XYZ file of C-alpha atoms in Angstrom:
496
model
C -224.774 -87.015 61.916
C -221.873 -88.938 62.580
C -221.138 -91.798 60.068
C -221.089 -95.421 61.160
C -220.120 -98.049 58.575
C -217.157 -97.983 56.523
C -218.894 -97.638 53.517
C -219.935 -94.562 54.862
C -217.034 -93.138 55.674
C -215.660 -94.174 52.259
C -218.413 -92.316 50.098
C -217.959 -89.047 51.840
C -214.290 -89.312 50.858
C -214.964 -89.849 47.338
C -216.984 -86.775 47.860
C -214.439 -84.313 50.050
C -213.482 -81.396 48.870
C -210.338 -80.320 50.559
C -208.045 -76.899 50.791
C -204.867 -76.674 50.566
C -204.374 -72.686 50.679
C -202.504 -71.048 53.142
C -205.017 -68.898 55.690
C -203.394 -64.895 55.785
C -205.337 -62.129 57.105
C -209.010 -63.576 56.578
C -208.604 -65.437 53.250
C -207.002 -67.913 51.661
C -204.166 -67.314 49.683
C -201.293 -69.624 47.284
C -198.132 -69.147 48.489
C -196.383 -65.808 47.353
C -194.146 -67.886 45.148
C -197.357 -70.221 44.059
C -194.996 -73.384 44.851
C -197.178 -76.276 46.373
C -196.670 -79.851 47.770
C -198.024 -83.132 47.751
C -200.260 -84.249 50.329
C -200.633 -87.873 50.523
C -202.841 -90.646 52.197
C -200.668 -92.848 53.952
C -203.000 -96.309 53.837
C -203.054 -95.732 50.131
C -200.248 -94.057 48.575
C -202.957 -91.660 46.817
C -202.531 -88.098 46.716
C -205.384 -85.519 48.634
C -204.594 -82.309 47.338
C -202.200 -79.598 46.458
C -200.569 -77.978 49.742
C -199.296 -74.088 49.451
C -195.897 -74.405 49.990
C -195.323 -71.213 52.170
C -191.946 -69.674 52.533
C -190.530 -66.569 54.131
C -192.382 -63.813 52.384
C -195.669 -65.359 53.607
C -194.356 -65.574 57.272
C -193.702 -61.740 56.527
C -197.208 -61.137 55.156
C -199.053 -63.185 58.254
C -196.769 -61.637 60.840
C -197.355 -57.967 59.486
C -201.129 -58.669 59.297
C -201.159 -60.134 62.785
C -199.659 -57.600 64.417
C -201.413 -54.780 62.729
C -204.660 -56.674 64.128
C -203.054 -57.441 67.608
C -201.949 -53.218 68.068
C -205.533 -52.277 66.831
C -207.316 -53.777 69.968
C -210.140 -55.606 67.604
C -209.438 -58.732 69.577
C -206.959 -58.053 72.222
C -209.343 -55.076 73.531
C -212.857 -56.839 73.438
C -214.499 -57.683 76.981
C -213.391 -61.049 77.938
C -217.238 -62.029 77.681
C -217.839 -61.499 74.216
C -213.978 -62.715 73.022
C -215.385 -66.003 74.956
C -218.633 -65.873 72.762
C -217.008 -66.032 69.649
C -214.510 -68.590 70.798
C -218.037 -70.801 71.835
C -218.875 -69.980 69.011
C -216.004 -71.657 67.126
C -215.996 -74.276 69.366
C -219.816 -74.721 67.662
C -218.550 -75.062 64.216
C -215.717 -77.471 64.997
C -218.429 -79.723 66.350
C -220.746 -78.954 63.201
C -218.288 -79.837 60.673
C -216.767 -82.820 63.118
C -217.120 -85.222 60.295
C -215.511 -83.777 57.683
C -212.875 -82.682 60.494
C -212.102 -86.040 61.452
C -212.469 -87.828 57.912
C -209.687 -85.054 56.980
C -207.836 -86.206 59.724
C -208.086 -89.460 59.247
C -206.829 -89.343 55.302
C -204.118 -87.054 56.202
C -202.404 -88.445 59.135
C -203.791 -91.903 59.025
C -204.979 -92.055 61.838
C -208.333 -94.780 62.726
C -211.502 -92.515 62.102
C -212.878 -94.364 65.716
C -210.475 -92.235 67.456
C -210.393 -89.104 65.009
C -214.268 -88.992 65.491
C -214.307 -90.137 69.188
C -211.331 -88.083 70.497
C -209.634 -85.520 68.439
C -212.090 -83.692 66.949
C -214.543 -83.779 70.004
C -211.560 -83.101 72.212
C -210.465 -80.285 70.240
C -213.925 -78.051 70.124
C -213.613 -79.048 73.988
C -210.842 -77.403 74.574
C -211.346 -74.153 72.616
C -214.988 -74.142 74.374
C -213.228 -74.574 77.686
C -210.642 -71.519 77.762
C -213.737 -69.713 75.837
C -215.760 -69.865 79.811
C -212.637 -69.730 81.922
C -211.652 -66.149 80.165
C -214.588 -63.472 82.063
C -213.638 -65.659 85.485
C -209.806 -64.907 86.069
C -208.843 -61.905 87.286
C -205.626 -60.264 88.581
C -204.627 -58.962 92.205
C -204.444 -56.105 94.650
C -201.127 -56.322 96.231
C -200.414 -55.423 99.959
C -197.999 -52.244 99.577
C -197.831 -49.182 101.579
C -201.262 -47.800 102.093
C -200.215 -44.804 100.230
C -200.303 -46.727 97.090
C -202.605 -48.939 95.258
C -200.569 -52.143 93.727
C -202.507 -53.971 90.558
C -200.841 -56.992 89.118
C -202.343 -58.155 85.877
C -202.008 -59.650 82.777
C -201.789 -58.602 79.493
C -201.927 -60.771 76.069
C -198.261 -61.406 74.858
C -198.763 -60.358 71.746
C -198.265 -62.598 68.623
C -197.747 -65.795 69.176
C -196.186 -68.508 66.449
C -197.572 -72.182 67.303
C -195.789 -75.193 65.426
C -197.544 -78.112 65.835
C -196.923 -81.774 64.635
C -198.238 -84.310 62.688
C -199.598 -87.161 65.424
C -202.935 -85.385 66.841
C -203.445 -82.580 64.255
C -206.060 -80.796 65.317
C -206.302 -81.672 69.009
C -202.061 -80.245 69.638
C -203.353 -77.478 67.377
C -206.191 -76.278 69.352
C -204.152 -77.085 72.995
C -202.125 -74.036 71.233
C -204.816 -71.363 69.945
C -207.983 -72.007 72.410
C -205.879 -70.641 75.258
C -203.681 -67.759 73.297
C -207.109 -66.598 71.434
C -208.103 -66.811 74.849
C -206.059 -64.686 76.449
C -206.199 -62.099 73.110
C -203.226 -62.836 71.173
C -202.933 -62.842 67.496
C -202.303 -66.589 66.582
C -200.318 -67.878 63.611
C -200.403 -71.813 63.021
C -197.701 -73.612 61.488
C -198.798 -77.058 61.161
C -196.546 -79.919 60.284
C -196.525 -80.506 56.510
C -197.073 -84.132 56.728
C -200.575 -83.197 58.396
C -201.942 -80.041 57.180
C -205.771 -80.479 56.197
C -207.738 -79.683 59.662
C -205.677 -76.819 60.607
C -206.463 -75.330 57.176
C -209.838 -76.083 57.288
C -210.610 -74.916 61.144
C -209.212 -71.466 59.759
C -212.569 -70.695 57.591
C -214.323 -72.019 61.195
C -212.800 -69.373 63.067
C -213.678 -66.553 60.302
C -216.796 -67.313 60.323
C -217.356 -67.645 64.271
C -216.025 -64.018 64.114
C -212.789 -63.872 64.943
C -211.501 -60.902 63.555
C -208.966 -60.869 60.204
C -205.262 -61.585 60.852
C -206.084 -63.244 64.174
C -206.348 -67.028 63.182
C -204.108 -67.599 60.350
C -202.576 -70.897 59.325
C -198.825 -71.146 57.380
C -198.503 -74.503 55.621
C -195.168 -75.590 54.879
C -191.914 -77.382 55.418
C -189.586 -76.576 58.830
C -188.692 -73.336 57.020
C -191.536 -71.799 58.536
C -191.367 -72.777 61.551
C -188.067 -71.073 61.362
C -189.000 -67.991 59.948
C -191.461 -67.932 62.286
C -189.114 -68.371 65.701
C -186.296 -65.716 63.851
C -188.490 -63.270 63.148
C -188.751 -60.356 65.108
C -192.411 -59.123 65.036
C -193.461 -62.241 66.524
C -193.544 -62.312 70.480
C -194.122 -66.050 71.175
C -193.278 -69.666 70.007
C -195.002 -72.804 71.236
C -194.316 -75.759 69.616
C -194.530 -79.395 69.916
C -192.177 -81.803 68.412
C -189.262 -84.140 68.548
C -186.581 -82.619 71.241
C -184.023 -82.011 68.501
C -186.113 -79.612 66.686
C -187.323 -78.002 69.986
C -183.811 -77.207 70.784
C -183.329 -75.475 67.472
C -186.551 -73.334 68.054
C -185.310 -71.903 71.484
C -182.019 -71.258 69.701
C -183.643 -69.474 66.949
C -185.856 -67.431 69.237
C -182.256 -66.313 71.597
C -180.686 -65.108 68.079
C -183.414 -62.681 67.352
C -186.108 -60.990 69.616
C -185.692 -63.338 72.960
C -188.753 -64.476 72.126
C -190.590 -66.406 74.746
C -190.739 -70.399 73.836
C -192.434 -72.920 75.422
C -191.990 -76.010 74.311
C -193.533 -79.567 74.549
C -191.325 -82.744 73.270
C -190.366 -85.886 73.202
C -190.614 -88.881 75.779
C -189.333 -92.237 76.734
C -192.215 -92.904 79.239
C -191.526 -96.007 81.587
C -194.998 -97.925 82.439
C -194.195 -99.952 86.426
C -195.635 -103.089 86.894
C -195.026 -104.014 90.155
C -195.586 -107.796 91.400
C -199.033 -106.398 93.823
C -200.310 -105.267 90.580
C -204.390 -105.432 91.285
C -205.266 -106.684 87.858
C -202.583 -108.110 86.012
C -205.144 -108.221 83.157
C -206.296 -104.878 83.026
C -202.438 -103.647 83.040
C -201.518 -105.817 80.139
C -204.463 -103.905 78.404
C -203.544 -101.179 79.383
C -200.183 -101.143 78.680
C -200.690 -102.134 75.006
C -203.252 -99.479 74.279
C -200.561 -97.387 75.936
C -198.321 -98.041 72.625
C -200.402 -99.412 70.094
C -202.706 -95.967 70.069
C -202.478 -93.813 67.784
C -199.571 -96.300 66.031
C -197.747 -95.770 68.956
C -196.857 -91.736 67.330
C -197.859 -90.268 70.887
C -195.165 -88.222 72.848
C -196.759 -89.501 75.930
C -197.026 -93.387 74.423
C -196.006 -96.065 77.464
C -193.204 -97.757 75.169
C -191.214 -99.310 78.361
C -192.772 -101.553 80.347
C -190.841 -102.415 83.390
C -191.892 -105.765 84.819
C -191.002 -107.598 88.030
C -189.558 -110.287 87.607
C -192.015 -112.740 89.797
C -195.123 -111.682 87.618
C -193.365 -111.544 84.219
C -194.325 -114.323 82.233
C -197.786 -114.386 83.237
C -197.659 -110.297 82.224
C -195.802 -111.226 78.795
C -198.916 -113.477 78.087
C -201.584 -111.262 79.006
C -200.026 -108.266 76.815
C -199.073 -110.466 73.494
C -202.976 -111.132 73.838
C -203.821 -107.757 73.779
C -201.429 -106.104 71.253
C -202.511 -108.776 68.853
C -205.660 -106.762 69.015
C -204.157 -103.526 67.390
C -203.121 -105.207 64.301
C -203.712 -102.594 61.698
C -206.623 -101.700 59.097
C -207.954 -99.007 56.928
C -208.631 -95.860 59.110
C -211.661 -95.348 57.579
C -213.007 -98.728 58.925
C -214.573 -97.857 62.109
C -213.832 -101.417 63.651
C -210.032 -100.934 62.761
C -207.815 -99.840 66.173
C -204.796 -99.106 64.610
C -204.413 -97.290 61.335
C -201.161 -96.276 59.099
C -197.752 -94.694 59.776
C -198.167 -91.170 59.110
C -195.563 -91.085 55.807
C -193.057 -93.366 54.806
C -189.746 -91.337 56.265
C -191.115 -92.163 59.338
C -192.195 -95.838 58.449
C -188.739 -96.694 57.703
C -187.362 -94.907 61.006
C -189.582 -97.655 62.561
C -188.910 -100.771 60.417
C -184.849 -99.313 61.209
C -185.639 -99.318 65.009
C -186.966 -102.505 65.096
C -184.008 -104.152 62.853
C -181.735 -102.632 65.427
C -183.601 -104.271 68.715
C -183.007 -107.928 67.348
C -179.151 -106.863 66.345
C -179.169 -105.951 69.661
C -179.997 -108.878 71.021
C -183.582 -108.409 72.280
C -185.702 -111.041 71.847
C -188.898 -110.420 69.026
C -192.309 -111.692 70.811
C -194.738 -109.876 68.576
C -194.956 -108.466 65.157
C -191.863 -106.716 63.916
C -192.756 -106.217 60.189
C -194.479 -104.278 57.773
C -198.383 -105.202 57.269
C -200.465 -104.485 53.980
C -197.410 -103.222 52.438
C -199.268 -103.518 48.719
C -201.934 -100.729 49.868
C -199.940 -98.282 52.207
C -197.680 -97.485 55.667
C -198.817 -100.189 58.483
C -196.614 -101.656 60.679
C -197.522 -104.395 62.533
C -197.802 -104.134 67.030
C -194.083 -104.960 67.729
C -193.063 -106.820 71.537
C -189.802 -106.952 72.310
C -188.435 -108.741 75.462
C -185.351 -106.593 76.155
C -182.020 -108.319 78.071
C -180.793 -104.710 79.544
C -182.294 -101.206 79.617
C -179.261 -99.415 77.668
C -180.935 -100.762 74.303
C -181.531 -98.124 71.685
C -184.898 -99.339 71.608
C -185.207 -98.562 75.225
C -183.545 -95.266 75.217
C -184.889 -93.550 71.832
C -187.863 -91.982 70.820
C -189.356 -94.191 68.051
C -192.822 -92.974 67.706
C -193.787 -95.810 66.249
C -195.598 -99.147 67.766
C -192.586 -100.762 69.042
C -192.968 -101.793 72.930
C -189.745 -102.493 74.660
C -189.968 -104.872 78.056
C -187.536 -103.935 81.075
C -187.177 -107.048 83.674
C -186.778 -105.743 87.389
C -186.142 -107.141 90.792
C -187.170 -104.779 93.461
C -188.777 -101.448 93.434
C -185.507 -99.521 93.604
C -184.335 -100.457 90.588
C -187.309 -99.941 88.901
C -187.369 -96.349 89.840
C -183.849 -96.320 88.705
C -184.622 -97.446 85.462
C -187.344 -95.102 85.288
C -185.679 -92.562 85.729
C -182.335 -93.053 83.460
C -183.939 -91.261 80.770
C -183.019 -87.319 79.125
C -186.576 -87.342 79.085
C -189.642 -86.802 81.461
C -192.995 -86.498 80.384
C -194.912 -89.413 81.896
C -194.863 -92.345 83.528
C -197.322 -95.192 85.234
C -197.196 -97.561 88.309
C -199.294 -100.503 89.295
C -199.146 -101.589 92.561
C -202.158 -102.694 95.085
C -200.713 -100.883 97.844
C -201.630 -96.776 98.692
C -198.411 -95.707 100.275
C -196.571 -97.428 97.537
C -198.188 -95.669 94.890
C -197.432 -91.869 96.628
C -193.961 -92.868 97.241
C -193.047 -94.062 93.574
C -194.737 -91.396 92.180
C -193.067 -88.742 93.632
C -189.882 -89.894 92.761
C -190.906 -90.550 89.534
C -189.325 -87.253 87.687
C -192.461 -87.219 85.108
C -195.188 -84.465 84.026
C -197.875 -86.834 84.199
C -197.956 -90.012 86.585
C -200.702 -92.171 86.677
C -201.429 -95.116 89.193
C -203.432 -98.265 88.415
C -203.946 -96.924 84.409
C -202.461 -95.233 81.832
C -203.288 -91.832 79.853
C -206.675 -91.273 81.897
C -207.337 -88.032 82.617
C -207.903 -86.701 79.263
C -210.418 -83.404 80.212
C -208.588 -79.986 80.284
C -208.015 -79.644 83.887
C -204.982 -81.139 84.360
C -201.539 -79.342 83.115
C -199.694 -81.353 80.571
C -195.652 -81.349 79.771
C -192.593 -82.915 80.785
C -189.334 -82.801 83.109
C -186.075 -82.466 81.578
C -185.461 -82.666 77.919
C -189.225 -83.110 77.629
C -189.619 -79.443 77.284
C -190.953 -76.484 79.520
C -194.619 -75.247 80.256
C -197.561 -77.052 80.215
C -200.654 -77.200 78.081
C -204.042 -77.242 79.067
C -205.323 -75.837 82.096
C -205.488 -72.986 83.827
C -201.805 -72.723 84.076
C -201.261 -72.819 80.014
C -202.995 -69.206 79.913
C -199.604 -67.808 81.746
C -197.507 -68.835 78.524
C -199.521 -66.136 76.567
C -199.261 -63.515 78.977
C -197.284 -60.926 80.290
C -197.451 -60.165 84.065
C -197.616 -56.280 84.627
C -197.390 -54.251 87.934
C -198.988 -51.051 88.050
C -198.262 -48.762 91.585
C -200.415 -45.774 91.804
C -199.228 -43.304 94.470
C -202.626 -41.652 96.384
């Protein structure tokens, strides 16, 4: 049962017992060279455990293993129904062991336990339960060829497939990876980031003991090297990863210099948040719009961190939204009251604290926050407002992944969808407006993934494809669509 008070939360802590062993071919192992890392709580500076630092001779070990298992059929081969009752199955024990799940989580990435035990966790078992049924009700085609011939197109598992994941939704980016290439009967090897290792570790025993067959499910702690190793190397077929758009670039390179891998990749965003002056709840945007940063501590690829205001409805806006972000100021994640928790480790604290030193040199003008909080326990930074004189700012062009809201004045809707659009990137983006046709026509301009209308990051159940335009990356996630980025189409012509 699910705990409620923080007390609670903080006994079963005291009382974890956490793994820090890499996962290779059905056990876990130390790394070949027994070197380990720190993993560290970032609200209190206090170590969690000892972290197997893998290196290249454990990608070897988990690639060889995986594709020994792939080639044998033990997975690949089984009728879709019973590869979907084992996946159920796992799904099961994800939501079994959903405290200890999220409370890992929570110590690892800092992130509030209200939303590890409320979204990621819950969301994650979702998902691997959801390609788990969709897998015995897809089939292929019959193509129309010369009746003298029979034409089958179908699909076929890719193979071995790498996923690199990152540190801001552990578990959930983790399982948008391996629920659909299990799925589809790949071999799966999961590199998570080494600033948030714990749950994909852990969920590694889960899928043993669901059934899922040795050298399937294996997980590579470690630094980038891995990840690396993993897109260079040539027994592996597949790389999806998630992650800044700098490192994304150096995976697809990585993957052209070896085996021409395939690489799908989901990155980073600058996502631009409309408020137009017929908003229908000025209010309810305002909320909305600082939930759309302050979640999560604002480390969320999609995260709404320009809001582009008209001009008519500004002030009244500013007032409504300093109200509301005042609301995420942050707390111990293990507090289930607290709404915003710690910066995941303190490289990327100070890329915040930097990012918001450079808005005011800039000349943007601080309404909110802007400053470390609790610095004498851990990595919290305060929900930061800044009212921004142009839209070339850094702090309106850069990723920050931090909670640092930058607001864009407009005058008409033109230039709003100008502004918008000015970006490298394109993963998401919001309007408000009262008015029906106004919301079609801006959000089909809008050169986004993901646009919503009157709200922001609703939506959340796995029917809708996720990704990004541009320099936000390729394929999608979730969805039936993410099941084509771990297969291979195959035509077969059979002459009567």
């Amino acid at each position: 049962m699910s705990r409620s008070t923080h007390a609670d939360w903080k006994q079963l802590a005291a009382e974890l017992k956490i793994e820090g062993r890499a996962f290779i071919d059905g056990a876990y192992r130390h790394a070949d060279d027994e070197r380990r890392f720190d993993c560290v709580n970032p609200a209190t500076g206090a170590k969690l455990a000892d972290i197997a630092h893998c290196g290249e001779a454990d990608v070897n070990k988990a690639v060889k293993a995986a594709r020994r298992a792939f080639e044998s059929g033990v997975w690949s081969s089984l009728p879709p129904i019973k590869r979907g009752g084992i996946l159920k199955r796992f799904a099961a024990l994800i939501r079994e062991h959903a405290d200890e799940l999220a409370l890992l989580e929570t110590l690892d990435a800092g992130k509030p336990i209200g939303d590890t035990t409320s979204v990621d966790v819950p969301a994650a078992a979702h998902c691997v339960e959801w390609y788990a049924e969709s897998i015995d009700k897809i089939g292929g085609e019959v193509a129309p060829v010369d009746p003298k011939l029979v034409g089958l197109v179908t699909r076929e598992p890719v193979g071995v497939v790498a996923a690199v994941v990152p540190w801001n939704f552990p578990i959930l980016m983790a399982s948008w990876k391996f629920g659909p290439a299990l799925a589809a009967g790949n071999a799966v090897i999961v590199k998570p980031s080494e600033k948030s290792p714990l749950t994909a570790i852990r969920v590694a025993a889960l899928a043993k003991e669901a059934g899922i067959p040795d050298g399937i499910f294996q997980v590579l702690p470690g630094p980038g090297e891995v990840g690396k190793a993993l897109a260079l190397h040539m027994g592996v077929d597949c790389v999806a990863f998630t992650g800044s758009t700098a490192v994304g670039k150096l995976i697809a390179g990585y993957a052209a210099q070896s085996n021409l891998k395939r690489v799908w990749l989901e990155l980073g965003g600058k996502s631009p948040n409309i408020i137009l002056p017929d908003c229908p709840d000025l209010a309810q945007a305002a909320r909305s719009a600082a939930g759309a940063i302050f979640y999560n501590m604002g480390e969320v690829c999609t995260a709404g961190s320009r809001v582009l205001v008209h001009s008519a409805i500004k002030e009244r806006f500013l007032a409504e939204l300093q109200a509301a972000a005042a609301r995420y100021y942050p707390g111990d994640p293990l507090d289930p009251a607290t709404s915003m928790g710690a910066i995941v480790d303190g490289i990327q604290h100070k890329k915040v604290l930097g990012y918001i030193d450079k808005g005011v040199s800039e000349g943007a003008s601080l309404l909110l926050g802007g400053k470390a909080a609790h610095a004498d326990k851990g990595l919290f930074i305060e929900p930061t407002v800044f009212d921004c004189p142009r839209p070339d700012l850094a702090i309106c062009r850069e990723e920050i992944f931090g909670p640092v809201l930058s607001v864009i004045t407009f005058d008409d809707v033109e230039e709003a969808i100008r502004i918008a659009n000015d970006t490298e990137y394109g993963l998401a983006a919001a309007v408000w407006t009262a008015n029906v046709s106004t919301a079609h026509q801006v959000s089909r301009r809008l050169r986004a993934g993901t646009v919503w209308v009157n709200c922001y990051d609703e939506g959340g159940d796995m029917n809708f494809p996720f990704g990004g335009y541009k320099q936000s990356g390729n394929g999608r996630d979730k969805s039936l669509h993410a099941l084509e980025k771990y297969t291979e189409l195959k035509s077969t012509l059979i002459k009567l």
